[in-house]
Short mmCIF file of C-alpha atoms in Angstrom, two decimals:
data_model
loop_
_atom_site.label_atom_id
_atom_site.label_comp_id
_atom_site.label_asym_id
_atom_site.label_seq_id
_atom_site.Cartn_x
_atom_site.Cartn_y
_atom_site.Cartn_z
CA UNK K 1 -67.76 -2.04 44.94
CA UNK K 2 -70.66 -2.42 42.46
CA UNK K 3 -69.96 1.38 41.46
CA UNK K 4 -67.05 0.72 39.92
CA UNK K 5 -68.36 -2.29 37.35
CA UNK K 6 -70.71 0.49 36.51
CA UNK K 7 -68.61 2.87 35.83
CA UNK K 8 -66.10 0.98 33.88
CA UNK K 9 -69.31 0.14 31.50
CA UNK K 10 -69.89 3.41 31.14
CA UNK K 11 -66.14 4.27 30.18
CA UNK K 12 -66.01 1.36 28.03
CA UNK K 13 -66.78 1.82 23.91
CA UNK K 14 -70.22 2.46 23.19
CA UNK K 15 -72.36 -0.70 22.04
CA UNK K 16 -75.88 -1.95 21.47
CA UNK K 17 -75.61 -4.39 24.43
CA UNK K 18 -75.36 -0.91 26.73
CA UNK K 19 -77.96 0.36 25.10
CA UNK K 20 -79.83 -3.10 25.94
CA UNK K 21 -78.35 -3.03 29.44
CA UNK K 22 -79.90 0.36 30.92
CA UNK K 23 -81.98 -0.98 32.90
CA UNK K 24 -79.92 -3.49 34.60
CA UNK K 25 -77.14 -0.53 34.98
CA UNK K 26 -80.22 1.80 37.01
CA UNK K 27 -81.21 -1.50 39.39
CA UNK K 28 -77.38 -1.94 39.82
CA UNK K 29 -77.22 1.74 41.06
CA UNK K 30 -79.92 1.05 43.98
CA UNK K 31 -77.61 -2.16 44.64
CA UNK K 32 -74.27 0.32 45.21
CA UNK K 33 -74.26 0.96 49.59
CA UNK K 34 -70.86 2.67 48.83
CA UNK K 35 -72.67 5.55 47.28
CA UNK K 36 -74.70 8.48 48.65
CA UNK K 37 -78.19 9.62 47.40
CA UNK K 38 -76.73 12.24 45.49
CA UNK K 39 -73.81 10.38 43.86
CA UNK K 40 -76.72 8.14 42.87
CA UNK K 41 -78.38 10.58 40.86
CA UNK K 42 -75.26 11.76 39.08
CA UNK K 43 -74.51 8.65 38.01
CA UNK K 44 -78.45 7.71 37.42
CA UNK K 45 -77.83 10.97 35.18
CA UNK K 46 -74.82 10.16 33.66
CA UNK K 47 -76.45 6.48 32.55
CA UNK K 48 -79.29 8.07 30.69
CA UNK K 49 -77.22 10.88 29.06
CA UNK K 50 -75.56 7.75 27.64
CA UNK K 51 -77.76 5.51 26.80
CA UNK K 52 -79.87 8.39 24.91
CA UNK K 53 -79.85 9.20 21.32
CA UNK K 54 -77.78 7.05 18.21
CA UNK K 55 -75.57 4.83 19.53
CA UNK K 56 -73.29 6.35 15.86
CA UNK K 57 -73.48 9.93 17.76
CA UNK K 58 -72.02 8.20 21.23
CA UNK K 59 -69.79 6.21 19.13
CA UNK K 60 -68.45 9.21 17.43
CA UNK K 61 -68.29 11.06 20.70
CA UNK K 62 -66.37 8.24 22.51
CA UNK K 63 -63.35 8.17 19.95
CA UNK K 64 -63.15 12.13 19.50
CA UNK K 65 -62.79 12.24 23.00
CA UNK K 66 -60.20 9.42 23.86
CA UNK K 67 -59.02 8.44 20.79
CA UNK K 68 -58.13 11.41 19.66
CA UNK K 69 -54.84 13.17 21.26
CA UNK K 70 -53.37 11.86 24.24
CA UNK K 71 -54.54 14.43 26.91
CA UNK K 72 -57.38 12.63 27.53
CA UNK K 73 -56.72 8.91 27.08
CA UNK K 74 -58.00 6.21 29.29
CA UNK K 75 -54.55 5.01 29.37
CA UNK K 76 -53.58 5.47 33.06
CA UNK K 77 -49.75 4.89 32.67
CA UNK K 78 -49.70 7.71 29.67
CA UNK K 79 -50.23 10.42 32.05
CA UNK K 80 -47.61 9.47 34.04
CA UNK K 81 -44.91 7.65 31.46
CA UNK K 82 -45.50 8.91 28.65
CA UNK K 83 -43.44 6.24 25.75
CA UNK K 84 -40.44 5.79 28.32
CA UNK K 85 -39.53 2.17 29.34
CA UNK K 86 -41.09 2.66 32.60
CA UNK K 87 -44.54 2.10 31.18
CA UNK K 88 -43.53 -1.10 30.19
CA UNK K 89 -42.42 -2.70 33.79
CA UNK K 90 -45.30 -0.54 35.28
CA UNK K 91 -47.23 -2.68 32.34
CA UNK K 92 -45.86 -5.67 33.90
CA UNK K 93 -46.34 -5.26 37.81
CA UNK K 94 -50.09 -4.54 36.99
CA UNK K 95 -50.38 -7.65 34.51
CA UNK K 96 -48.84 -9.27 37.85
CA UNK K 97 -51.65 -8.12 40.41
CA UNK K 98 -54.25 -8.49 37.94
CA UNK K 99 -52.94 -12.54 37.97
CA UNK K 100 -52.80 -12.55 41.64
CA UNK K 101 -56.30 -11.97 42.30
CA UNK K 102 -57.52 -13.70 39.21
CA UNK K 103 -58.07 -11.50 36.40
CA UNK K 104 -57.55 -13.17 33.10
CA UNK K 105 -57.56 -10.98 30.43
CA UNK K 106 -58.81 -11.94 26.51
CA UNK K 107 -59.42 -8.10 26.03
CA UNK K 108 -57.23 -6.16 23.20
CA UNK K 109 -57.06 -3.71 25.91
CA UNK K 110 -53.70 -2.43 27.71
CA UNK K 111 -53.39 -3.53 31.37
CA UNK K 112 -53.68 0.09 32.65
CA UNK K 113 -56.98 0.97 30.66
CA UNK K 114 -59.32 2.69 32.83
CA UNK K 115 -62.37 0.49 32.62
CA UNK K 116 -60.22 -2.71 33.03
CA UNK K 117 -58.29 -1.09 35.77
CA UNK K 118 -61.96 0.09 37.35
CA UNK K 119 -63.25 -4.09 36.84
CA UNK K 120 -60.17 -5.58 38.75
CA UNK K 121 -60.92 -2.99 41.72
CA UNK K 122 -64.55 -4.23 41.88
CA UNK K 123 -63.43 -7.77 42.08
CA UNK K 124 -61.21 -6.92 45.79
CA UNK K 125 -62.29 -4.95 48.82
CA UNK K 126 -63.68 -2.00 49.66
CA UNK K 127 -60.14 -1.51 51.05
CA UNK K 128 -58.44 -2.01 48.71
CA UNK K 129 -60.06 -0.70 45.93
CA UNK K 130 -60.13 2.76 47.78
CA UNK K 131 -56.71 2.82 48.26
CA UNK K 132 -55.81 2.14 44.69
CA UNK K 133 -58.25 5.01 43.71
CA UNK K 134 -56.47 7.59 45.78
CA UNK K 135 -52.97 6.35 44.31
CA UNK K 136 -54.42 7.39 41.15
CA UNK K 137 -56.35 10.42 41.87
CA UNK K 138 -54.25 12.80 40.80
CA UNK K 139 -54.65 11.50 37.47
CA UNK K 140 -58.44 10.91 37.66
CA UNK K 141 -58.34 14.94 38.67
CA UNK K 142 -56.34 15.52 35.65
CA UNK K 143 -58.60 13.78 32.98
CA UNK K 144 -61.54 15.25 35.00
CA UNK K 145 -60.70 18.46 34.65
CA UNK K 146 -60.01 18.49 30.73
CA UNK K 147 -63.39 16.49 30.11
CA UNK K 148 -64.88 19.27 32.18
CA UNK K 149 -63.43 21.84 30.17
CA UNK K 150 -64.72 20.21 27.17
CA UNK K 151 -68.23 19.78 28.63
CA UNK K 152 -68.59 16.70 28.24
CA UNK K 153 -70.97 14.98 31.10
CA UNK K 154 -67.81 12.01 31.67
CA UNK K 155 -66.26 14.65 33.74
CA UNK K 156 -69.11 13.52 36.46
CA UNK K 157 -67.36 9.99 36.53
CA UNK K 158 -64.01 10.89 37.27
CA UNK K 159 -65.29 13.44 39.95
CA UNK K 160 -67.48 10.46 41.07
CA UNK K 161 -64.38 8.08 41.35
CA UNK K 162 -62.17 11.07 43.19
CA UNK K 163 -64.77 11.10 45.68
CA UNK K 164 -65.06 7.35 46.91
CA UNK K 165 -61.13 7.23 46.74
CA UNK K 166 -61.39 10.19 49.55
CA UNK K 167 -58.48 12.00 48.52
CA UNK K 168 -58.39 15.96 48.29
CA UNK K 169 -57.87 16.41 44.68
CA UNK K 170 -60.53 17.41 42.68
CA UNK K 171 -60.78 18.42 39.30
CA UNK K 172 -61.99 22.07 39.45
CA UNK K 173 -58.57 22.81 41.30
CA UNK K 174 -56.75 22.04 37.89
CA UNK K 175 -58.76 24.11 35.53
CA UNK K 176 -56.87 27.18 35.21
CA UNK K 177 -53.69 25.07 34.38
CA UNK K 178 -56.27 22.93 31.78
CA UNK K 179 -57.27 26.50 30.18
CA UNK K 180 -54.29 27.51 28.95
CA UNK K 181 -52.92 23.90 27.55
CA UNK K 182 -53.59 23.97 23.75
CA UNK K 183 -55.56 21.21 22.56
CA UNK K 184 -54.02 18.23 20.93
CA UNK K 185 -57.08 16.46 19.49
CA UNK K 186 -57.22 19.48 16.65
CA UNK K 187 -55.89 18.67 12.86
CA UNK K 188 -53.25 20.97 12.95
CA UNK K 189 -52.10 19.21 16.46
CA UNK K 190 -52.67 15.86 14.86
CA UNK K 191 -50.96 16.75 11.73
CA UNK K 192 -47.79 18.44 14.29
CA UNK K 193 -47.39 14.78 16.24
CA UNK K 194 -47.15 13.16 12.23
CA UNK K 195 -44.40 15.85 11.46
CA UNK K 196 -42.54 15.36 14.44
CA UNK K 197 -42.88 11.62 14.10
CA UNK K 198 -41.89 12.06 10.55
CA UNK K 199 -38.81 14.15 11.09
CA UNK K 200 -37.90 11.61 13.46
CA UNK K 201 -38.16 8.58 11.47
CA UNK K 202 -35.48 10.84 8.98
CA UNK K 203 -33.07 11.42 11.65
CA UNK K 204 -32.87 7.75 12.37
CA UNK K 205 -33.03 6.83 8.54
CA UNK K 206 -30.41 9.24 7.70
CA UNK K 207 -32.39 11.22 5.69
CA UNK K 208 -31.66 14.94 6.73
CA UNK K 209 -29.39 16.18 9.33
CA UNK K 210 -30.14 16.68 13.11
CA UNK K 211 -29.77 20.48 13.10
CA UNK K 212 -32.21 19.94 9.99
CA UNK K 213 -34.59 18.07 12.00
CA UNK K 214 -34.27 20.95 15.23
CA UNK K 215 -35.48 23.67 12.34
CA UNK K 216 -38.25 21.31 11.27
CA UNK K 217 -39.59 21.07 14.98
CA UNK K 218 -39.39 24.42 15.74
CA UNK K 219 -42.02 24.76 12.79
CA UNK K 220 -44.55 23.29 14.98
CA UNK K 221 -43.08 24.58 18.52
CA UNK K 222 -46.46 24.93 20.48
CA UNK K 223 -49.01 23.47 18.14
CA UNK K 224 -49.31 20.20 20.08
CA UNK K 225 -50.94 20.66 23.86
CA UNK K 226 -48.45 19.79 26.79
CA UNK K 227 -49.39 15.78 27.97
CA UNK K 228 -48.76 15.93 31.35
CA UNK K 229 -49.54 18.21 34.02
CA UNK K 230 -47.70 18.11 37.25
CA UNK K 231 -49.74 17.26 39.75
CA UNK K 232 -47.56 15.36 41.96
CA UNK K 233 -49.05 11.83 40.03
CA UNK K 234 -47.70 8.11 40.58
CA UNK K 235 -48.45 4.92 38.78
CA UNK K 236 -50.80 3.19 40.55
CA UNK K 237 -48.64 1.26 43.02
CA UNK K 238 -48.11 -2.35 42.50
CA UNK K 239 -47.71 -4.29 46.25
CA UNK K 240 -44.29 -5.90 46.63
CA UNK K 241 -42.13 -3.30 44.71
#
């Protein structure tokens, strides 16, 4: 599905060769049967909302968006494992699938990052790629839904990718739930992960007391925004398990 190479461009980090690459992004649109007239245009839209301005600004943009907090990484298995050691076989069973159809990766990237997630779709069926889509929309909903309520115009994408995986979810339905999270990209919700972190690091060092520790956290009860939602989300599942 062309669609998805061009989408996982678009989610990708911000360079000068996308700047160079418009117009080869807009002829691959035309290319992509999968989509309708009007997905077309949003993603036509979405494409020169990108490309315009300083590439610094979209830079900048890119990493206060996904870099920043954890609510709205491109991390797939985050929203779903958080740090527990499930991430790491989920880690493994993708690593696996991506080696069974021929994905080599020499990317720094994590096996369940977005755009490399959105390439190794595009390289199987129609079929296939559909069905891992709708194993995953819940998530795609999820981040869809924040970046909405942030306004930013990647929102369109994930609603774009919701769609051609044909499930029901949809990001709008999630908004009220997205309202009243607190946001964790913020410096004081930064600064509340690094105490927590911190306090931890004592505990294990020895260097104050657990009941020490609880008091510390309760400082910063409800500063940080809540990662997950519950929205009934799975891994994306690996065949064979």
């Amino acid at each position: 599905m062309i669609s998805l190479r061009i989408i996982s461009r678009l989610l990708e980090y911000p360079d000068e060769a996308l700047w160079q690459g418009q117009r080869e992004l807009l002829a691959a649109v035309a290319e992509a049967s999968e989509l309708s007239s009007q997905q077309q245009a949003s993603l036509i839209e979405v494409i020169h909302w990108r490309c315009e301005g300083r590439l610094l600004d979209a830079q900048a943009q890119y990493t206060g968006l996904f870099d920043r907090g954890r609510s709205t990484s491109l991390l797939l298995f985050e929203h779903v494992h958080g740090e527990s050691r499930d991430r790491g076989q989920a880690m493994v069973n993708l690593l696996e699938q991506y080696r069974q159809a021929g994905l080599q990766l020499d990317t720094y990237e994590l096996p369940d990052h977005l755009p490399l997630f959105l390439d190794f779709l595009s390289m199987g069926s129609a079929k296939d790629a559909v069905e891992w889509l709708a194993s995953i929309a819940p998530i795609l909903a999820l981040l869809g839904a924040r970046l909405h309520e942030r306004e930013s115009r990647y929102g369109q994408l994930f609603d774009l990718l919701i769609q051609l995986s044909g499930s029901q979810a949809h990001s709008k339905n999630l908004m009220p739930k997205v309202r009243e999270e607190a946001r964790d990209d913020t410096p004081a919700a930064l600064d509340a992960v690094w105490e927590e972190e911190q306090v931890r690091f004592m505990v294990e060092q020895g260097g104050c007391s657990a009941e020490e520790a609880r008091q510390h956290q309760r400082r910063f009860s409800g500063s940080v925004a809540p990662q997950y939602l519950d929205v009934g989300a799975a891994a994306p599942q690996t065949r064979g398990e």
